[in-house]
Amino acid sequence: RGFRSEGSKLQLTIAIAANLIKTRGMFCWLEGAAVIGQNPQNTGVPGLLTISKVGEIKLELDGELSYPIHPYELPPEQAGQLPQGRRIIGRLTNCQNNLAILDSLLLTSYPWLSISDQSQSYVADYCLLGNGTGAISEESLTFSHFRVELKGLDEWLNLNVISGELIATDTVSVTKAVSYKNIKFEYNNDDGNLLIETMTSDPFSLLFFSPKSSRKVVFKQTDWLEFTPRSELSIGSMCQEFTRLEEFFAILLGGYLRLSWPYLIKENGEEQEWYRLYYPRGPVPDFEPTNWNLLTQFSWMHLTLGDLYYGSKVRREAYGPGYYLYLASMRNDKLYAEHKFVNLIWAVESLHRNKRTESPLPNGQVLRILGRFSDPIDKADLKWLKGKLKYAQDPTLEERIVDTFSALPLNLDMKALRRFSKRCAERRNQISHTGGPTTEETYKEFSEDLARLTNALSYLHHALLLHEIGLDAEHLKLAMTKTILAQRQIVPALRDVGLIVGAD
């Protein structure tokens, strides 16, 4: 019994640690132009809302929300997706933000299949938590901008704004002056407006209205980013914009940092209503930005950050897998060496194809050769041969790697780059066509060489993305050769595979 008790405590501790929010409330459908201050306090169904640390959202109701259509009347492809296109709102207890809006719902229990169990449960793609009191409806649930606190980016931003000065001191008292300034960087482009600003909490504003002395006075600086699109966006569209922003910072920092949960802001006349957005984000990458592992600095791009951000979104759409396959490897560094290696190879191939806009048609030489086999007797063989030669004019993988990375302004030695590219192509072929190492080497030797190639490929591809989104050549070379990260990891990784960044 004692062991079970300890087990229960352990399970409870794990459950608490795994959840950001676990609170009860009253819930109902968001119908028409609902007034948030009134719904669903009197008409709702009690239930439990849980949001995990990685943003998984679950609602467990004690009862049942009615449907506008009986489940049996729905087409089979909509089963479990009830109610399609609808949202649930709730008033929460014991929660600072006492209003919840759940969007993109999936029903995970079916009470109509059981007479005894009349409860319902849902999972949601998005949950908004706030203190909204104005009118809201499904048609008007759009937002003008989002804000996010840039926690963890202190050393990258390096925007320390608080300073102190000793004014006077004697045996009884000490007088000091504290000053700070709020800094703003604004960027405009065709996509919207980007703003980075510092904000400092001022305890003197409270002390001035208090006749009593205080035991503690704290000045605290926070850094914020705000993005305002050209028009109001839905919850899902704002979430996509935020994800693009998080990916952009991963490219700048050199590692994938999970930003804080963003606030979506809705204009309500002259006032604003703020809602914290939660959504499933997957495992938290193990990356904490410090001067030891940062690839760039904000000071390099404080005038051009908006253009770089816009460039990253344009390149993401243009290059597709060549862009986000690399980001996927940054999010999850717990992959097998083979998996990470082929991900990077696919990314290089995809990016190279998109940049070249290749045609799969045979070239003139191939067509002339095929013309010699025009005898009707050989039609089947001719069709087979045409299929085999369809991509005969395409560059080899080795040529693609050379062509892709030779565009970097790093003065790479071309002979060394060709040797490196040939090794990468050979290893990819071994994985694809022979299933692994040859009989002449052990798997340990194979995997160690693959790790070296993967490491170098990763840094080269990262440099390529920085180059493609618009980072200037001077700062790109500085990032890859002179930063602490470059000296400790990047340069040794390139040297391990025979690559050396050339001198100016």
Coordinates of C-alpha atoms in Angstrom, one line a residue:
R1 CA 0.0 0.0 0.0
G2 CA 2.9 2.3 0.8
F3 CA 4.4 1.6 -2.6
R4 CA 1.1 2.4 -4.4
S5 CA 0.9 5.6 -2.4
E6 CA 4.3 6.7 -3.5
G7 CA 3.4 5.8 -7.1
S8 CA 0.3 7.9 -6.9
K9 CA 2.3 10.9 -5.7
L10 CA 4.8 10.4 -8.5
Q11 CA 2.0 10.1 -11.1
L12 CA 0.4 13.3 -9.7
T13 CA 3.8 15.1 -9.8
I14 CA 4.3 14.1 -13.4
A15 CA 0.8 15.1 -14.4
I16 CA 1.2 18.6 -12.8
A17 CA 4.7 19.0 -14.5
A18 CA 3.4 18.0 -17.9
N19 CA 0.5 20.5 -18.0
L20 CA 0.5 24.2 -18.4
I21 CA -3.2 24.6 -17.6
K22 CA -5.6 22.3 -15.9
T23 CA -8.8 24.0 -14.8
R24 CA -12.6 23.6 -14.8
G25 CA -15.2 25.8 -16.3
M26 CA -18.5 26.1 -18.0
F27 CA -18.6 25.6 -21.8
C28 CA -21.0 26.0 -24.7
W29 CA -21.0 26.6 -28.5
L30 CA -20.0 29.9 -29.8
E31 CA -23.3 30.9 -31.5
G32 CA -23.8 33.9 -33.7
A33 CA -22.8 37.2 -32.0
A34 CA -22.3 35.9 -28.5
V35 CA -21.6 38.4 -25.8
I36 CA -18.6 37.0 -23.9
G37 CA -19.6 38.6 -20.7
Q38 CA -22.8 36.6 -20.6
N39 CA -22.0 33.2 -22.2
P40 CA -21.7 30.5 -21.1
Q41 CA -22.1 31.2 -17.4
N42 CA -25.7 30.3 -17.2
T43 CA -26.2 27.9 -20.2
G44 CA -23.0 26.0 -20.4
V45 CA -21.9 22.4 -19.6
P46 CA -19.3 21.9 -16.8
G47 CA -16.0 20.4 -17.9
L48 CA -12.2 20.2 -17.5
L49 CA -9.8 22.0 -19.8
T50 CA -6.2 20.7 -20.0
I51 CA -3.3 22.2 -22.0
S52 CA 0.0 20.3 -21.8
K53 CA 3.4 21.9 -21.9
V54 CA 3.7 21.1 -25.6
G55 CA 0.3 22.7 -26.3
E56 CA -1.9 19.6 -26.6
I57 CA -5.5 20.7 -25.9
K58 CA -8.2 18.5 -24.4
L59 CA -11.7 19.3 -23.1
E60 CA -13.5 16.7 -21.0
L61 CA -17.2 17.7 -20.5
D62 CA -19.4 16.3 -17.7
G63 CA -22.4 16.4 -20.0
E64 CA -23.2 16.7 -23.6
L65 CA -23.4 19.7 -26.0
S66 CA -26.3 19.5 -28.4
Y67 CA -25.7 19.2 -32.2
P68 CA -27.6 21.0 -35.0
I69 CA -27.6 17.6 -36.8
H70 CA -27.7 14.1 -35.5
P71 CA -24.4 12.3 -35.9
Y72 CA -26.0 9.4 -37.9
E73 CA -27.1 11.9 -40.6
L74 CA -23.5 13.0 -41.2
P75 CA -21.4 11.6 -44.1
P76 CA -18.8 9.0 -43.0
E77 CA -15.8 11.2 -43.8
Q78 CA -17.0 13.7 -41.1
A79 CA -17.2 11.2 -38.4
G80 CA -15.2 12.4 -35.4
Q81 CA -14.9 15.9 -36.8
L82 CA -18.0 17.1 -35.1
P83 CA -18.9 19.9 -35.2
Q84 CA -17.1 20.9 -38.3
G85 CA -16.3 24.6 -38.5
R86 CA -17.6 25.4 -35.0
R87 CA -16.0 26.7 -31.8
I88 CA -16.6 26.2 -28.1
I89 CA -16.3 29.1 -25.6
G90 CA -15.9 28.7 -21.8
R91 CA -15.7 30.6 -18.6
L92 CA -12.9 29.1 -16.4
T93 CA -12.4 29.0 -12.7
N94 CA -9.1 29.5 -10.8
C95 CA -7.4 30.8 -14.0
Q96 CA -6.0 34.3 -14.5
N97 CA -7.4 34.4 -18.0
N98 CA -10.9 33.2 -17.4
L99 CA -12.2 33.1 -21.0
A100 CA -11.3 30.1 -23.3
I101 CA -12.1 29.8 -27.0
L102 CA -11.4 26.4 -28.6
D103 CA -11.1 26.1 -32.4
S104 CA -10.6 23.3 -34.9
L105 CA -12.3 20.7 -32.8
L106 CA -12.2 16.9 -33.0
L107 CA -14.7 14.9 -31.0
T108 CA -13.0 12.0 -29.2
S109 CA -15.9 10.3 -27.5
Y110 CA -19.3 9.3 -28.8
P111 CA -22.0 9.5 -26.1
W112 CA -24.8 8.5 -28.5
L113 CA -23.2 5.0 -28.7
S114 CA -23.7 4.5 -25.0
I115 CA -26.8 5.0 -22.9
S116 CA -25.0 5.1 -19.6
D117 CA -22.2 7.5 -20.6
Q118 CA -23.4 10.9 -21.6
S119 CA -20.1 12.8 -21.4
Q120 CA -18.1 14.2 -24.3
S121 CA -14.5 14.9 -24.9
Y122 CA -12.7 17.0 -27.5
V123 CA -9.3 17.8 -28.7
A124 CA -8.6 21.2 -30.4
D125 CA -5.9 22.5 -32.7
Y126 CA -6.1 26.0 -31.1
C127 CA -7.1 27.5 -27.7
L128 CA -7.3 31.2 -26.9
L129 CA -7.2 32.3 -23.2
G130 CA -8.0 35.9 -22.3
N131 CA -10.3 38.2 -20.4
G132 CA -12.5 39.4 -23.3
T133 CA -15.7 41.1 -22.3
G134 CA -16.8 42.6 -25.6
A135 CA -19.1 41.1 -28.4
I136 CA -17.6 38.3 -30.4
S137 CA -18.9 36.0 -33.1
E138 CA -17.6 33.3 -35.4
E139 CA -17.7 35.7 -38.3
S140 CA -15.6 38.4 -36.4
L141 CA -13.0 36.1 -34.8
T142 CA -10.1 37.7 -36.6
F143 CA -7.0 39.5 -35.2
S144 CA -5.1 42.6 -36.1
H145 CA -1.6 41.5 -34.9
F146 CA 0.3 39.3 -32.5
R147 CA 2.9 40.0 -29.8
V148 CA 5.4 37.6 -28.2
E149 CA 7.9 38.2 -25.5
L150 CA 11.4 37.3 -26.7
K151 CA 12.5 35.3 -23.7
G152 CA 15.9 33.7 -24.1
L153 CA 17.2 36.2 -26.7
D154 CA 18.8 38.6 -24.3
E155 CA 22.4 37.9 -25.5
W156 CA 21.4 37.9 -29.1
L157 CA 19.5 41.2 -28.9
N158 CA 22.0 42.8 -26.5
L159 CA 19.6 45.7 -25.8
N160 CA 20.4 46.5 -22.2
V161 CA 18.6 49.7 -21.4
I162 CA 18.7 50.1 -17.6
S163 CA 21.6 52.0 -16.1
G164 CA 22.4 53.4 -12.6
E165 CA 24.4 56.3 -11.1
L166 CA 25.5 57.0 -7.6
I167 CA 24.3 60.6 -6.7
A168 CA 25.3 60.9 -3.0
T169 CA 26.1 58.9 0.0
D170 CA 26.7 59.5 3.7
T171 CA 26.6 57.5 6.9
V172 CA 22.8 57.5 6.9
S173 CA 21.5 57.3 3.4
V174 CA 22.5 56.5 -0.2
T175 CA 21.0 58.2 -3.2
K176 CA 21.1 56.6 -6.6
A177 CA 19.6 57.5 -9.9
V178 CA 18.2 54.8 -12.2
S179 CA 17.5 55.6 -15.9
Y180 CA 16.2 53.5 -18.7
K181 CA 15.0 54.1 -22.3
N182 CA 12.5 52.2 -24.4
I183 CA 14.0 51.3 -27.8
K184 CA 11.9 50.5 -30.9
F185 CA 13.0 49.0 -34.2
E186 CA 10.3 49.2 -36.9
Y187 CA 10.3 47.4 -40.2
N188 CA 7.8 47.7 -43.1
N189 CA 7.5 45.5 -46.2
D190 CA 4.8 44.2 -48.5
D191 CA 3.9 41.5 -46.0
G192 CA 3.2 43.7 -43.0
N193 CA 4.9 45.6 -40.1
L194 CA 7.5 44.1 -37.8
L195 CA 8.4 45.8 -34.5
I196 CA 11.0 44.9 -31.8
E197 CA 10.8 47.0 -28.7
T198 CA 12.1 47.0 -25.1
M199 CA 9.8 47.6 -22.1
T200 CA 10.8 48.3 -18.5
S201 CA 8.6 47.9 -15.5
D202 CA 8.9 51.0 -13.3
P203 CA 8.4 50.4 -9.5
F204 CA 8.6 54.2 -8.8
S205 CA 5.2 54.6 -10.4
L206 CA 3.8 52.5 -7.5
L207 CA 6.0 54.1 -4.8
F208 CA 4.9 57.6 -5.7
F209 CA 1.3 56.7 -4.7
S210 CA 2.3 54.9 -1.5
P211 CA 3.1 56.8 1.7
K212 CA 5.1 53.8 3.0
S213 CA 8.6 52.8 2.3
S214 CA 9.3 49.6 0.4
R215 CA 11.6 46.7 1.1
K216 CA 12.1 45.9 -2.6
V217 CA 12.3 48.0 -5.7
V218 CA 12.8 46.0 -9.0
F219 CA 13.4 47.4 -12.5
K220 CA 12.9 44.7 -15.1
Q221 CA 13.4 44.9 -18.8
T222 CA 11.5 42.7 -21.3
D223 CA 11.9 42.5 -25.0
W224 CA 8.9 42.1 -27.3
L225 CA 8.2 41.4 -31.0
E226 CA 5.0 42.5 -32.7
F227 CA 3.9 41.5 -36.2
T228 CA 1.0 43.3 -37.9
P229 CA -0.2 41.8 -41.2
R230 CA -1.8 44.0 -43.9
S231 CA -5.2 42.7 -43.0
E232 CA -6.8 40.9 -40.1
L233 CA -6.2 37.1 -40.0
S234 CA -7.9 34.1 -38.5
I235 CA -6.5 32.0 -35.6
G236 CA -5.0 29.5 -38.0
S237 CA -3.4 32.1 -40.2
M238 CA -1.9 33.9 -37.3
C239 CA -0.5 30.6 -36.0
Q240 CA 1.1 30.0 -39.4
E241 CA 2.7 33.5 -39.3
F242 CA 4.0 32.8 -35.8
T243 CA 5.5 29.5 -36.9
R244 CA 7.2 31.2 -39.8
L245 CA 8.7 33.7 -37.4
E246 CA 10.0 31.0 -35.1
E247 CA 11.6 29.3 -38.1
F248 CA 13.2 32.6 -39.1
F249 CA 14.8 33.0 -35.7
A250 CA 16.1 29.4 -35.8
I251 CA 18.0 30.4 -39.0
L252 CA 19.4 33.5 -37.4
L253 CA 20.3 32.0 -34.1
G254 CA 21.8 28.7 -35.4
G255 CA 19.5 26.6 -33.2
Y256 CA 15.8 26.0 -32.9
L257 CA 14.4 28.1 -30.0
R258 CA 10.8 27.7 -28.9
L259 CA 9.5 31.2 -28.5
S260 CA 7.0 32.0 -25.8
W261 CA 3.3 31.4 -26.4
P262 CA 2.1 34.4 -28.5
Y263 CA -0.7 36.9 -27.7
L264 CA -3.3 37.4 -30.5
I265 CA -4.7 40.9 -30.3
K266 CA -8.2 41.9 -31.4
E267 CA -9.2 45.5 -31.9
N268 CA -12.5 46.3 -30.1
G269 CA -13.2 49.9 -30.9
E270 CA -10.6 52.0 -29.2
E271 CA -9.6 49.1 -26.9
Q272 CA -7.6 45.9 -27.5
E273 CA -8.4 42.4 -26.3
W274 CA -5.4 40.1 -25.8
Y275 CA -5.7 36.3 -26.0
R276 CA -2.8 33.9 -25.3
L277 CA -2.6 31.3 -28.1
Y278 CA -1.9 27.7 -27.4
Y279 CA -1.5 24.9 -30.0
P280 CA 0.4 21.6 -30.3
R281 CA 4.0 22.4 -31.0
G282 CA 5.8 19.1 -30.4
P283 CA 8.9 18.4 -28.3
V284 CA 10.9 21.3 -27.0
P285 CA 14.3 21.4 -28.7
D286 CA 17.3 21.5 -26.4
F287 CA 18.7 24.9 -27.3
E288 CA 19.5 27.9 -25.1
P289 CA 21.0 30.8 -27.0
T290 CA 24.2 32.2 -25.4
N291 CA 27.2 34.0 -26.9
W292 CA 28.9 30.6 -27.1
N293 CA 26.5 29.1 -29.5
L294 CA 25.0 32.0 -31.4
L295 CA 25.5 32.2 -35.2
T296 CA 24.6 35.8 -35.7
Q297 CA 23.9 39.0 -33.6
F298 CA 21.0 41.4 -33.9
S299 CA 23.4 44.3 -34.3
W300 CA 24.4 42.9 -37.7
M301 CA 20.8 43.3 -39.0
H302 CA 19.1 45.9 -36.9
L303 CA 18.4 47.9 -40.0
T304 CA 17.5 45.0 -42.3
L305 CA 15.6 42.5 -40.1
G306 CA 12.3 43.2 -41.8
D307 CA 13.7 42.5 -45.2
L308 CA 15.4 39.3 -44.0
Y309 CA 12.1 38.1 -42.5
Y310 CA 10.2 38.8 -45.6
G311 CA 13.0 37.1 -47.6
S312 CA 12.8 34.0 -45.4
K313 CA 9.0 33.6 -46.1
V314 CA 9.5 34.1 -49.9
R315 CA 12.3 31.5 -50.0
R316 CA 10.3 29.1 -47.9
E317 CA 7.5 29.2 -50.5
A318 CA 9.9 29.1 -53.4
Y319 CA 12.1 26.3 -52.2
G320 CA 9.7 24.1 -50.2
P321 CA 11.4 21.0 -49.0
G322 CA 14.8 22.6 -49.6
Y323 CA 13.9 24.9 -46.8
Y324 CA 11.8 23.1 -44.3
L325 CA 13.6 19.7 -44.5
Y326 CA 16.5 21.4 -42.9
L327 CA 14.4 23.1 -40.3
A328 CA 12.9 19.7 -39.4
S329 CA 16.4 18.4 -38.7
M330 CA 16.9 21.4 -36.4
R331 CA 13.7 20.8 -34.5
N332 CA 14.7 17.2 -33.8
D333 CA 18.4 16.4 -33.3
K334 CA 17.7 12.9 -31.9
L335 CA 17.7 11.3 -35.4
Y336 CA 19.8 8.4 -36.6
A337 CA 22.8 9.5 -38.6
E338 CA 21.4 8.0 -41.8
H339 CA 18.1 9.8 -41.3
K340 CA 19.6 13.2 -40.8
F341 CA 22.1 12.7 -43.6
V342 CA 19.5 11.8 -46.2
N343 CA 17.2 14.6 -45.0
L344 CA 20.0 17.1 -45.8
I345 CA 20.7 15.4 -49.2
W346 CA 17.0 15.7 -50.1
A347 CA 17.0 19.3 -49.0
V348 CA 20.0 20.1 -51.3
E349 CA 18.5 18.2 -54.2
S350 CA 15.2 19.9 -53.8
L351 CA 16.6 23.4 -53.5
H352 CA 18.9 22.9 -56.5
R353 CA 16.0 21.7 -58.7
N354 CA 13.8 24.6 -57.7
K355 CA 16.6 27.1 -58.4
R356 CA 17.4 25.6 -61.8
T357 CA 13.8 24.9 -63.0
E358 CA 14.7 21.8 -64.8
S359 CA 12.8 20.1 -67.5
P360 CA 12.5 16.2 -67.6
L361 CA 12.6 16.1 -71.4
P362 CA 15.5 14.3 -73.0
N363 CA 18.2 16.5 -74.6
G364 CA 19.1 16.6 -78.3
Q365 CA 21.8 14.0 -78.1
V366 CA 19.5 11.5 -76.4
L367 CA 16.8 12.1 -79.0
R368 CA 19.2 11.5 -81.9
I369 CA 20.3 8.2 -80.3
L370 CA 16.7 7.2 -79.8
G371 CA 15.9 8.0 -83.4
R372 CA 18.0 5.0 -84.5
F373 CA 15.5 2.7 -82.7
S374 CA 12.4 3.8 -84.6
D375 CA 11.6 0.5 -86.1
P376 CA 8.0 -0.5 -85.1
I377 CA 9.2 -3.9 -84.0
D378 CA 11.1 -2.2 -81.1
K379 CA 8.3 0.0 -79.8
A380 CA 8.2 -1.7 -76.4
D381 CA 12.0 -1.5 -76.0
L382 CA 11.9 2.1 -77.2
K383 CA 9.3 3.1 -74.6
W384 CA 11.4 1.4 -71.9
L385 CA 14.5 3.2 -73.0
K386 CA 12.9 6.6 -73.2
G387 CA 11.7 6.1 -69.6
K388 CA 15.2 5.2 -68.5
L389 CA 16.7 8.2 -70.3
K390 CA 14.0 10.7 -69.2
Y391 CA 16.3 12.4 -66.7
A392 CA 19.6 11.6 -68.5
Q393 CA 20.5 15.2 -68.9
D394 CA 20.0 16.0 -65.2
P395 CA 23.2 16.8 -63.2
T396 CA 24.4 14.1 -60.8
L397 CA 24.0 14.4 -57.1
E398 CA 27.7 15.3 -56.9
E399 CA 27.3 18.1 -59.4
R400 CA 24.2 19.4 -57.5
I401 CA 26.1 19.6 -54.2
V402 CA 29.0 21.4 -55.9
D403 CA 26.8 23.8 -57.8
T404 CA 24.7 24.5 -54.7
F405 CA 27.5 25.3 -52.2
S406 CA 29.9 27.0 -54.7
A407 CA 27.3 29.9 -54.7
L408 CA 28.3 30.6 -51.0
P409 CA 30.5 33.7 -50.6
L410 CA 32.9 31.7 -48.5
N411 CA 35.8 31.2 -51.0
L412 CA 35.6 27.4 -50.6
D413 CA 38.4 25.5 -52.4
M414 CA 36.6 24.0 -55.4
K415 CA 38.8 20.8 -55.6
A416 CA 38.0 20.2 -51.9
L417 CA 34.3 20.9 -52.5
R418 CA 34.2 18.4 -55.3
R419 CA 35.9 15.7 -53.2
F420 CA 33.4 16.3 -50.4
S421 CA 30.5 16.3 -52.8
K422 CA 31.7 13.0 -54.3
R423 CA 31.9 11.4 -50.8
C424 CA 28.4 12.6 -50.0
A425 CA 27.0 11.1 -53.2
E426 CA 28.7 7.8 -52.6
R427 CA 27.4 7.6 -49.1
R428 CA 23.9 8.4 -50.2
N429 CA 24.1 5.7 -52.9
Q430 CA 25.3 3.2 -50.3
I431 CA 22.3 3.9 -48.1
S432 CA 19.8 3.9 -51.0
H433 CA 21.2 1.0 -53.1
T434 CA 23.2 -1.3 -50.9
G435 CA 21.6 -0.6 -47.5
G436 CA 24.6 0.6 -45.7
P437 CA 28.4 0.1 -45.5
T438 CA 30.4 -2.0 -47.9
T439 CA 32.1 -5.2 -46.9
E440 CA 35.4 -3.4 -46.6
E441 CA 34.3 -1.3 -43.5
T442 CA 32.5 -1.8 -40.3
Y443 CA 29.2 -0.1 -39.4
K444 CA 31.1 2.0 -36.8
E445 CA 33.5 3.3 -39.4
F446 CA 30.5 4.0 -41.8
S447 CA 28.4 5.8 -39.2
E448 CA 31.4 7.9 -38.0
D449 CA 32.2 9.1 -41.5
L450 CA 28.5 9.7 -42.1
A451 CA 28.4 11.9 -38.9
R452 CA 31.3 14.0 -40.2
L453 CA 29.7 14.5 -43.6
T454 CA 26.3 15.3 -42.0
N455 CA 27.9 17.8 -39.6
A456 CA 29.5 19.7 -42.5
L457 CA 26.5 19.5 -44.7
S458 CA 24.3 20.9 -41.9
Y459 CA 26.6 24.0 -41.5
L460 CA 26.9 24.5 -45.2
H461 CA 23.1 24.3 -45.7
H462 CA 22.5 26.7 -42.8
A463 CA 24.9 29.2 -44.4
L464 CA 23.1 28.7 -47.7
L465 CA 19.7 29.6 -46.1
L466 CA 21.2 32.7 -44.5
H467 CA 22.6 33.7 -47.9
E468 CA 19.3 33.1 -49.7
I469 CA 17.2 35.1 -47.3
G470 CA 19.5 38.1 -47.8
L471 CA 22.3 38.2 -45.1
D472 CA 25.2 40.1 -46.6
A473 CA 28.4 38.3 -47.6
E474 CA 30.5 40.1 -45.0
H475 CA 28.4 39.0 -42.0
L476 CA 27.8 35.5 -43.4
K477 CA 31.5 34.9 -43.6
L478 CA 31.9 36.4 -40.1
A479 CA 29.2 34.0 -38.8
M480 CA 30.9 30.9 -40.4
T481 CA 34.5 31.7 -39.5
K482 CA 34.9 34.2 -36.7
T483 CA 32.2 33.8 -34.1
I484 CA 32.8 31.6 -31.0
L485 CA 30.5 29.0 -32.5
A486 CA 32.4 29.0 -35.7
Q487 CA 35.8 28.7 -34.0
R488 CA 34.6 25.9 -31.7
Q489 CA 32.4 23.9 -34.1
I490 CA 31.9 25.1 -37.6
V491 CA 35.5 25.5 -38.8
P492 CA 36.6 22.2 -37.2
A493 CA 33.6 20.4 -38.8
L494 CA 34.5 21.7 -42.3
R495 CA 38.1 20.9 -41.7
D496 CA 37.2 17.3 -40.7
V497 CA 35.9 16.7 -44.3
G498 CA 38.7 18.5 -46.1
L499 CA 36.9 21.8 -46.5
I500 CA 38.6 25.1 -45.6
V501 CA 37.1 28.5 -46.0
G502 CA 39.4 30.5 -48.2
A503 CA 41.0 33.9 -47.3
D504 CA 39.7 37.2 -48.7

